[in-house]
mmCIF file of C-alpha atoms in Angstrom:
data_model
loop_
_atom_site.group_PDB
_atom_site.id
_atom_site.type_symbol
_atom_site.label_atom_id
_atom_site.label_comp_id
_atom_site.label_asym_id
_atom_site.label_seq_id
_atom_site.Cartn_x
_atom_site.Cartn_y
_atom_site.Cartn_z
ATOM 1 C CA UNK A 1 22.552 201.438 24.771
ATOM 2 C CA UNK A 2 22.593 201.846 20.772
ATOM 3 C CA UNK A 3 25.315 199.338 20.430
ATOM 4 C CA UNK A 4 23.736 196.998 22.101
ATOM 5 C CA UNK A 5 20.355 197.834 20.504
ATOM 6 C CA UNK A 6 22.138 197.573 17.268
ATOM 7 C CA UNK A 7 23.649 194.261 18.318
ATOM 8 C CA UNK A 8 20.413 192.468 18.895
ATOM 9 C CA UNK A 9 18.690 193.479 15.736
ATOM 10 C CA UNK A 10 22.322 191.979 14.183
ATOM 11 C CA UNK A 11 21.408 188.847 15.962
ATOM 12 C CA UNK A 12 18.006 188.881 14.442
ATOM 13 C CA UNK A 13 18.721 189.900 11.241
ATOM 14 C CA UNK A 14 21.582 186.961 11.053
ATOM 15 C CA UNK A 15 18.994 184.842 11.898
ATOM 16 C CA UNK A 16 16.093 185.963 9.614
ATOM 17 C CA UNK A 17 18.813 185.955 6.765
ATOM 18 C CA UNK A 18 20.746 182.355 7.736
ATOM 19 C CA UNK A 19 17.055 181.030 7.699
ATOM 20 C CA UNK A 20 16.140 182.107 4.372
ATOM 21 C CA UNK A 21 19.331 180.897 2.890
ATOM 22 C CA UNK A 22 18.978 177.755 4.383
ATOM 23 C CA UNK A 23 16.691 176.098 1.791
ATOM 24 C CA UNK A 24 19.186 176.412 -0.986
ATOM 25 C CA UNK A 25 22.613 176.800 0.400
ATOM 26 C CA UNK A 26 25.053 173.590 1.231
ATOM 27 C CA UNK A 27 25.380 172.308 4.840
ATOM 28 C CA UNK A 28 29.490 173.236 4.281
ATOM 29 C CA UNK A 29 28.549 177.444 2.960
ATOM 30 C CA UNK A 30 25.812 177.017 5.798
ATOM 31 C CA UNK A 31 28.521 176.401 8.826
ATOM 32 C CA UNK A 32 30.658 178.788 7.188
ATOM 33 C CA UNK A 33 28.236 181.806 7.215
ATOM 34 C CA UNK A 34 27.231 180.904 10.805
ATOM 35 C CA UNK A 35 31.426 180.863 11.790
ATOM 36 C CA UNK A 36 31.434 183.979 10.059
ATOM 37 C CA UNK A 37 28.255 185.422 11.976
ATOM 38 C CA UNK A 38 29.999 184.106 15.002
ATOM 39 C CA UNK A 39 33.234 186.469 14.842
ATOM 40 C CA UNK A 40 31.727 189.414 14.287
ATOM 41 C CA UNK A 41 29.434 189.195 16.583
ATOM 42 C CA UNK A 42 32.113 187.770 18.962
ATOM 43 C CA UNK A 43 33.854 191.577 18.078
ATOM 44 C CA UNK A 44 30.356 193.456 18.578
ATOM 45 C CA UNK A 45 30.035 191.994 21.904
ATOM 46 C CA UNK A 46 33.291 192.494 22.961
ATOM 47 C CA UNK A 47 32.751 196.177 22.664
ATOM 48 C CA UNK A 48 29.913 196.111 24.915
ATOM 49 C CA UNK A 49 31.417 193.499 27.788
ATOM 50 C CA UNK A 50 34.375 192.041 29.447
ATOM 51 C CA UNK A 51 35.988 189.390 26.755
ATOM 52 C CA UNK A 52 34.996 186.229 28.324
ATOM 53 C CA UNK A 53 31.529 187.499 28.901
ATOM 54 C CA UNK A 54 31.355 188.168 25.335
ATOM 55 C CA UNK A 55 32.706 185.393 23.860
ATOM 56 C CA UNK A 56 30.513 182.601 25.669
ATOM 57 C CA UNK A 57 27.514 185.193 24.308
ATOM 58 C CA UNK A 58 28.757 184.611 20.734
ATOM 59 C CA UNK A 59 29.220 181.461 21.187
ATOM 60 C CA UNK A 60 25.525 180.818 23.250
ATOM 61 C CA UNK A 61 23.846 183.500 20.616
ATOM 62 C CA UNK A 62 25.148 181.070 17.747
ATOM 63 C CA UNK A 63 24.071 177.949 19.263
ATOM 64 C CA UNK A 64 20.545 179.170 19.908
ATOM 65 C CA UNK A 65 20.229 180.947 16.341
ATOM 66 C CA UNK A 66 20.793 177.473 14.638
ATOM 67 C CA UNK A 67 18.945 175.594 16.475
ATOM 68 C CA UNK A 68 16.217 178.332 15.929
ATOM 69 C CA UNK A 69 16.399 178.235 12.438
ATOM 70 C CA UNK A 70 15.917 174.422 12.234
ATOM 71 C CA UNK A 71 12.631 174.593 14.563
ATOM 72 C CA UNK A 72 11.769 177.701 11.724
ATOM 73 C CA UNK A 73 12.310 175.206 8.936
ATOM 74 C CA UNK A 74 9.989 172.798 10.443
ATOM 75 C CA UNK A 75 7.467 175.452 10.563
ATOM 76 C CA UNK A 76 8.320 176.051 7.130
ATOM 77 C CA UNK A 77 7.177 172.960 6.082
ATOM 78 C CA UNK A 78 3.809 172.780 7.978
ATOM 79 C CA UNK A 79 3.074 176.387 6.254
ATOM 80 C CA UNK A 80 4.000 174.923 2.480
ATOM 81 C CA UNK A 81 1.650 171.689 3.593
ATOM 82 C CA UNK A 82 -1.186 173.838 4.275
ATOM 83 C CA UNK A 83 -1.395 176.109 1.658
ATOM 84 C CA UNK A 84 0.148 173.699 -1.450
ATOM 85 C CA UNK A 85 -1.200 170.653 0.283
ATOM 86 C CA UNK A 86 -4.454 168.303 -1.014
ATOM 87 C CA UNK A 87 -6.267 166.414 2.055
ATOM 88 C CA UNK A 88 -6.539 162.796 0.909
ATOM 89 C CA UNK A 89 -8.293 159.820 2.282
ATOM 90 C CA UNK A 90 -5.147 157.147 2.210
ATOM 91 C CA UNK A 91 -4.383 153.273 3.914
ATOM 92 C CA UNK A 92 -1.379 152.647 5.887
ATOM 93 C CA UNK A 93 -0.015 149.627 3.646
ATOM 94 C CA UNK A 94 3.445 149.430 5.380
ATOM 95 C CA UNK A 95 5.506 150.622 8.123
ATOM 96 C CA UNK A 96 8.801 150.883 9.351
ATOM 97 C CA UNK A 97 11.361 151.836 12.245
ATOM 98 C CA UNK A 98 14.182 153.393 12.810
ATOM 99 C CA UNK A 99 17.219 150.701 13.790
ATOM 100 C CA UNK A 100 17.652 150.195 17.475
ATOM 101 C CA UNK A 101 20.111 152.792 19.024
ATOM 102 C CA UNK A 102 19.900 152.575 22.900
ATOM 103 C CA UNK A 103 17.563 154.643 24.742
ATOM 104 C CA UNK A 104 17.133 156.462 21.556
ATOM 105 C CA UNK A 105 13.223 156.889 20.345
ATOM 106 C CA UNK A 106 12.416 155.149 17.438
ATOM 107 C CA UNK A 107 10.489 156.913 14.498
ATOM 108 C CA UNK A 108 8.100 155.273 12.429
ATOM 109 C CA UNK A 109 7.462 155.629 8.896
ATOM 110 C CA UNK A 110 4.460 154.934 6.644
ATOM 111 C CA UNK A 111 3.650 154.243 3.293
ATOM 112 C CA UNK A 112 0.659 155.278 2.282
ATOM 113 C CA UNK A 113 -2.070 154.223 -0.533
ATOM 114 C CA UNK A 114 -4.302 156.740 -1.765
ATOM 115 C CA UNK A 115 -7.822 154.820 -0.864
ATOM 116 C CA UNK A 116 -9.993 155.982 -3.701
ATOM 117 C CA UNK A 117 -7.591 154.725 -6.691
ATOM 118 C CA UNK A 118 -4.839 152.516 -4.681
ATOM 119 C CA UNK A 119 -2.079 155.122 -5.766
ATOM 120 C CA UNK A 120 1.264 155.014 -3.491
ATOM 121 C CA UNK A 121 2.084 158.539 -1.829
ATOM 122 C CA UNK A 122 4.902 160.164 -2.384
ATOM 123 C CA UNK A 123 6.824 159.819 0.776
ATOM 124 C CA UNK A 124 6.870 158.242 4.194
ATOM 125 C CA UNK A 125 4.951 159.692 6.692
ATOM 126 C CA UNK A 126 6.752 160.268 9.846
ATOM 127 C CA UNK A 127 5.769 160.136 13.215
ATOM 128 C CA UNK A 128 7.871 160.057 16.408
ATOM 129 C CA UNK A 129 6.277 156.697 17.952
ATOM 130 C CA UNK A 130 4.354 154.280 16.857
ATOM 131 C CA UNK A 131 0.541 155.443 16.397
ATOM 132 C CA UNK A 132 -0.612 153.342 13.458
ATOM 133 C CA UNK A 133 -1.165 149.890 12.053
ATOM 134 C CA UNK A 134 -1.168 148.503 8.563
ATOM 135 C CA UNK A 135 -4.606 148.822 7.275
ATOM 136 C CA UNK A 136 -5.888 152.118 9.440
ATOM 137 C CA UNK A 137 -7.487 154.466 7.010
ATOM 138 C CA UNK A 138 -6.131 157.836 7.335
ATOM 139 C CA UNK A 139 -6.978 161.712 6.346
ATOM 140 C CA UNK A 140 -3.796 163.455 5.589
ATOM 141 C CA UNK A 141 -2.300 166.255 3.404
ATOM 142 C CA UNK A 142 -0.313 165.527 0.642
ATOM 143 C CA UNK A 143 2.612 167.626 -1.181
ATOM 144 C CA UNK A 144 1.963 167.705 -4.698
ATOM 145 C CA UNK A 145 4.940 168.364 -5.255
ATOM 146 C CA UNK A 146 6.423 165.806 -3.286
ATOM 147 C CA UNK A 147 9.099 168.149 -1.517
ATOM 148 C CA UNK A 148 7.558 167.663 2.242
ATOM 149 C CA UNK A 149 6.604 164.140 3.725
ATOM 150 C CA UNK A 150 2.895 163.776 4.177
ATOM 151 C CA UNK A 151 1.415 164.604 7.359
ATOM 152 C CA UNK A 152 -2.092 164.301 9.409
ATOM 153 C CA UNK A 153 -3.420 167.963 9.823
ATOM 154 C CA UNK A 154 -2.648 167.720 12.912
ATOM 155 C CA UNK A 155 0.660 166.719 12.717
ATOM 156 C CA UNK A 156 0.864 169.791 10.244
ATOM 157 C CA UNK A 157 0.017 172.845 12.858
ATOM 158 C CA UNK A 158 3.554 175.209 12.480
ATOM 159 C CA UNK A 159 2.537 176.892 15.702
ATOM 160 C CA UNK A 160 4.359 174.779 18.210
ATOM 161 C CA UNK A 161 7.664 175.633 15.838
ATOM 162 C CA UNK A 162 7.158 179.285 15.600
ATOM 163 C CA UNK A 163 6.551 179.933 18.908
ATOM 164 C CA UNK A 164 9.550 177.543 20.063
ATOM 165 C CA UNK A 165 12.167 179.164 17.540
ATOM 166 C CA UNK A 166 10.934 182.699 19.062
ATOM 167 C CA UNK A 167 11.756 181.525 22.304
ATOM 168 C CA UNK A 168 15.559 180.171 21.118
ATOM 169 C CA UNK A 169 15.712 184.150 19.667
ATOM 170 C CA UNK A 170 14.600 185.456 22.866
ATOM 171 C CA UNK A 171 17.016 183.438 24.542
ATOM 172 C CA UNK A 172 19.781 184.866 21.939
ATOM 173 C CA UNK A 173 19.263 188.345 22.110
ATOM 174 C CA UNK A 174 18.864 187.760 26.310
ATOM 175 C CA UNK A 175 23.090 187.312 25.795
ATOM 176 C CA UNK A 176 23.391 190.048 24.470
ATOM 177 C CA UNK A 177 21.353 192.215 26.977
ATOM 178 C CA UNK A 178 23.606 190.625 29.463
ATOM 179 C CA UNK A 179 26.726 191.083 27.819
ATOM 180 C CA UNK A 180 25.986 194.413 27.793
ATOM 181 C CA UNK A 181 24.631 194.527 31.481
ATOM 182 C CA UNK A 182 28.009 192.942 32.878
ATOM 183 C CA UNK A 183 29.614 196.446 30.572
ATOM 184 C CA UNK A 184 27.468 198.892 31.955
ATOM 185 C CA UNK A 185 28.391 197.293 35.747
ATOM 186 C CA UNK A 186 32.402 197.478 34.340
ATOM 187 C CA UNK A 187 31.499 200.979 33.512
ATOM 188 C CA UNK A 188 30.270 201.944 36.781
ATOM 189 C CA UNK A 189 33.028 200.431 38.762
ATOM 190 C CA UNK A 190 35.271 202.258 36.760
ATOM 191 C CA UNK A 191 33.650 205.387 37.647
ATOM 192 C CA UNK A 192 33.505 204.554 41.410
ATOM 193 C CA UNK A 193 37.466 203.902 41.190
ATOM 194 C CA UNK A 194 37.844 207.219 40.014
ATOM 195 C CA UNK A 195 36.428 208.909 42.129
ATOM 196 C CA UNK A 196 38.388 206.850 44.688
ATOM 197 C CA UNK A 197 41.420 208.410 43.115
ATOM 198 C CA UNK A 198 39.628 211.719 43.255
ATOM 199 C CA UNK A 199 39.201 211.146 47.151
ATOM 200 C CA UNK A 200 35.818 210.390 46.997
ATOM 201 C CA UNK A 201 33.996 207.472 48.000
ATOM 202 C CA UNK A 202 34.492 204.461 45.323
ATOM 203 C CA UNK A 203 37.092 202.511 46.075
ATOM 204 C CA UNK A 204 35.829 202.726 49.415
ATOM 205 C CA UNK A 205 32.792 201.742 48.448
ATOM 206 C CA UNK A 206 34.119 198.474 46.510
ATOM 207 C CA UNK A 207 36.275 197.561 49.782
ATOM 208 C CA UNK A 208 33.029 197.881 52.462
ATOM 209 C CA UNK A 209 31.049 195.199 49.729
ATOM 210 C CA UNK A 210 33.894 192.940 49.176
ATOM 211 C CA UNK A 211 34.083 192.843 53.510
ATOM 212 C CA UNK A 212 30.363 192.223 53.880
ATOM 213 C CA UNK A 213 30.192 189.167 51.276
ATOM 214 C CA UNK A 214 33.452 187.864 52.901
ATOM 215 C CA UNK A 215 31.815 188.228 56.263
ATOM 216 C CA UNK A 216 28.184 186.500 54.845
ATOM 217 C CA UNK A 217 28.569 185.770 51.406
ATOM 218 C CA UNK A 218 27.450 181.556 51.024
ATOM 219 C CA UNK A 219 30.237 179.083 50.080
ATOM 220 C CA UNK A 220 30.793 176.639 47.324
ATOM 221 C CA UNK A 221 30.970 172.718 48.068
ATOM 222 C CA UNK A 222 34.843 173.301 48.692
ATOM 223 C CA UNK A 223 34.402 175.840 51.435
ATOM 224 C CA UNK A 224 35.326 178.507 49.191
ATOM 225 C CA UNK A 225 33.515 182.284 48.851
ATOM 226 C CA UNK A 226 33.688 183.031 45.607
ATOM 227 C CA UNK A 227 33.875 186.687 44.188
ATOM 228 C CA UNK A 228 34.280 188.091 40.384
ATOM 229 C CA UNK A 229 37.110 190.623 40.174
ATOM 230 C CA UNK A 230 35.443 192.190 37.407
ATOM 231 C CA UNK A 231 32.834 193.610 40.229
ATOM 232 C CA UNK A 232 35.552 195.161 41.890
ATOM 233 C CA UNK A 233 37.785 197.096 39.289
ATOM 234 C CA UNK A 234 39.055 199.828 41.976
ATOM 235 C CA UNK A 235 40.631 196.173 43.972
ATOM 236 C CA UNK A 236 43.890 195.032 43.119
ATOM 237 C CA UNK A 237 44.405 191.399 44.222
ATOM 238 C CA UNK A 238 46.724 191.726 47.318
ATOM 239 C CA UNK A 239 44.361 194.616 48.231
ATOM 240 C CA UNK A 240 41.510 191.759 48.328
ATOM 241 C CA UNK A 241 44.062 189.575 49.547
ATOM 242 C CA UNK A 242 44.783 192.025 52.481
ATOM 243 C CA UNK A 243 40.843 192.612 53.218
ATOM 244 C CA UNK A 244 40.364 189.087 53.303
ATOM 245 C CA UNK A 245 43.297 188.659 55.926
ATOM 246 C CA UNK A 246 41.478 191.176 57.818
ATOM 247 C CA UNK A 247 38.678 189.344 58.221
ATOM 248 C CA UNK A 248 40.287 186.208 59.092
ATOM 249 C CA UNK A 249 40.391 184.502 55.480
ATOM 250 C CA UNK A 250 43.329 183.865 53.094
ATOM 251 C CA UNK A 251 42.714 184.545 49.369
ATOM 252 C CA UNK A 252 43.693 181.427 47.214
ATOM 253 C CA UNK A 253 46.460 181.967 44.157
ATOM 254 C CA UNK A 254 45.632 178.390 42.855
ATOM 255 C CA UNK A 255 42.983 177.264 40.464
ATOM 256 C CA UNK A 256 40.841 180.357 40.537
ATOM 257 C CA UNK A 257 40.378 180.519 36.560
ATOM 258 C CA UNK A 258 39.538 183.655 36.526
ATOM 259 C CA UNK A 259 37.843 184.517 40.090
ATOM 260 C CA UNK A 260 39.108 185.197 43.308
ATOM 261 C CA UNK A 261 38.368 182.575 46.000
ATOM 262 C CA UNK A 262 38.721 182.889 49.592
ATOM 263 C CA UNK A 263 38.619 180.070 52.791
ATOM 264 C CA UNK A 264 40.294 179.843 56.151
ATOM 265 C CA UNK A 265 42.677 177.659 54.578
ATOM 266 C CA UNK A 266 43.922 177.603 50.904
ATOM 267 C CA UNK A 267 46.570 175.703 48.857
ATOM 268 C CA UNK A 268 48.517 178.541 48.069
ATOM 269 C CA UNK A 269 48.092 182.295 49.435
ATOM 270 C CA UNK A 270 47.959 185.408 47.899
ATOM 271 C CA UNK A 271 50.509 187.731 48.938
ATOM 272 C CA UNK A 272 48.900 190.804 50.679
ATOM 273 C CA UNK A 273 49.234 194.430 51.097
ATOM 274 C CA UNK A 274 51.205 195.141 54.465
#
């Protein structure tokens, strides 16, 4: 439990500290810190879950971390609007699309004339369909700095951002919860098995489960019952194969990448226990 406690405040922290870096650092040191962040949490999780597991957790946890960051940086840039920003009666005076690329939306962008003087504004405002004509009089805030494109106050609300790049961390630190969840199951299988060895009932236990979902369990479009060896660690495969058999399946040796799969007929058998 502190491992993985520790791992999702390492996912958070990675995040919190790949987002402040962000506004300075190069897009080429930026994928290189996130590859970095990758592997070692790639090793954390593999600590805490099988290796598979934990790798498409890193991998997932990554993803979701970037893409967080970006919404964050949005939100960044409301924020610095509102509190830097000067609100600023302008004219639309031109606009502009993106190029045509298939079903792809097309962004417009604005130039903008300040009304009271006629003064251009720096930058285009952009908006993600077309809302305005040439000559509509507009209140929006203005960078004076010029760093972040002008935007309507409404257009400038960072909510929507923060609360969708806490969602994409959510999502991130759910992998890891799981990650360790699929461990902790590992764990307790390997417990049951021995106490099979001891002569009590686990291995027993781990046969009478792996009968029932052979006997109920729902198949896959192939005709296939699918089961994950990792939930049944006190199960050899010709033990599972020879279960199966008793039941009147076969266990299939081809294609399984990385689960057992059982039908009434198969490509190739598993050998089973006499």
């Amino acid at each position: 439990m502190a491992l993985a406690s520790g791992t999702g405040c390492y996912v958070l922290a990675a995040a919190c500290g790949m987002y402040a870096v962000s506004g300075g650092a190069s897009a080429f040191l930026q994928v290189c810190l996130w590859g970095l962040h990758g592997i070692v949490l790639a090793l954390l999780l593999r600590r805490l879950g099988p290796t598979g597991t934990a790798l498409g957790a890193a991998l997932l946890a990554v993803v979701v971390s970037a893409a967080a960051g970006y919404v964050a940086g949005l939100a960044r840039e409301d924020t610095a609007l509102r509190q830097r920003g000067e609100q600023v009666e302008v004219t639309v005076v031109a606009e502009r699309l993106d190029p045509a690329e298939g079903r792809k939306g097309r962004h417009s962008y604005y130039t903008l004339e300040r009304a009271e003087d006629g003064g251009t504004v720096p930058g285009e405002m952009e908006t993600t369909s077309d809302l305005y004509d040439v000559g509509r009089r507009l209140t929006v805030l203005v960078d004076p700095e010029g760093e972040v494109r002008p935007r309507t106050p409404g257009q400038a609300d960072p909510a929507a951002e923060l609360a969708g790049a806490s969602g994409l961390m959510l999502v991130a630190v759910s992998a890891v919860g799981r990650v360790a969840l699929r461990g902790r199951r590992r764990e307790g299988g390997g417990s049951a098995l021995a106490a099979g060895v001891a002569g009590q009932p686990g291995t027993a236990d781990q046969e009478a489960r792996l009968r029932e979902l052979l006997r109920t369990g729902p198949t896959d479009r192939r005709g296939y019952i699918r089961v994950h060896p990792e939930d049944y660690p006190g199960l050899t495969r010709q033990r599972a194969a020879r279960i199966a058999w008793e039941t009147g399946l076969r266990a299939e040796a081809f294609g399984n990448r990385g689960s057992w799969r059982f039908a009434e007929t198969v490509v190739e058998e598993v050998p089973h226990e006499p």
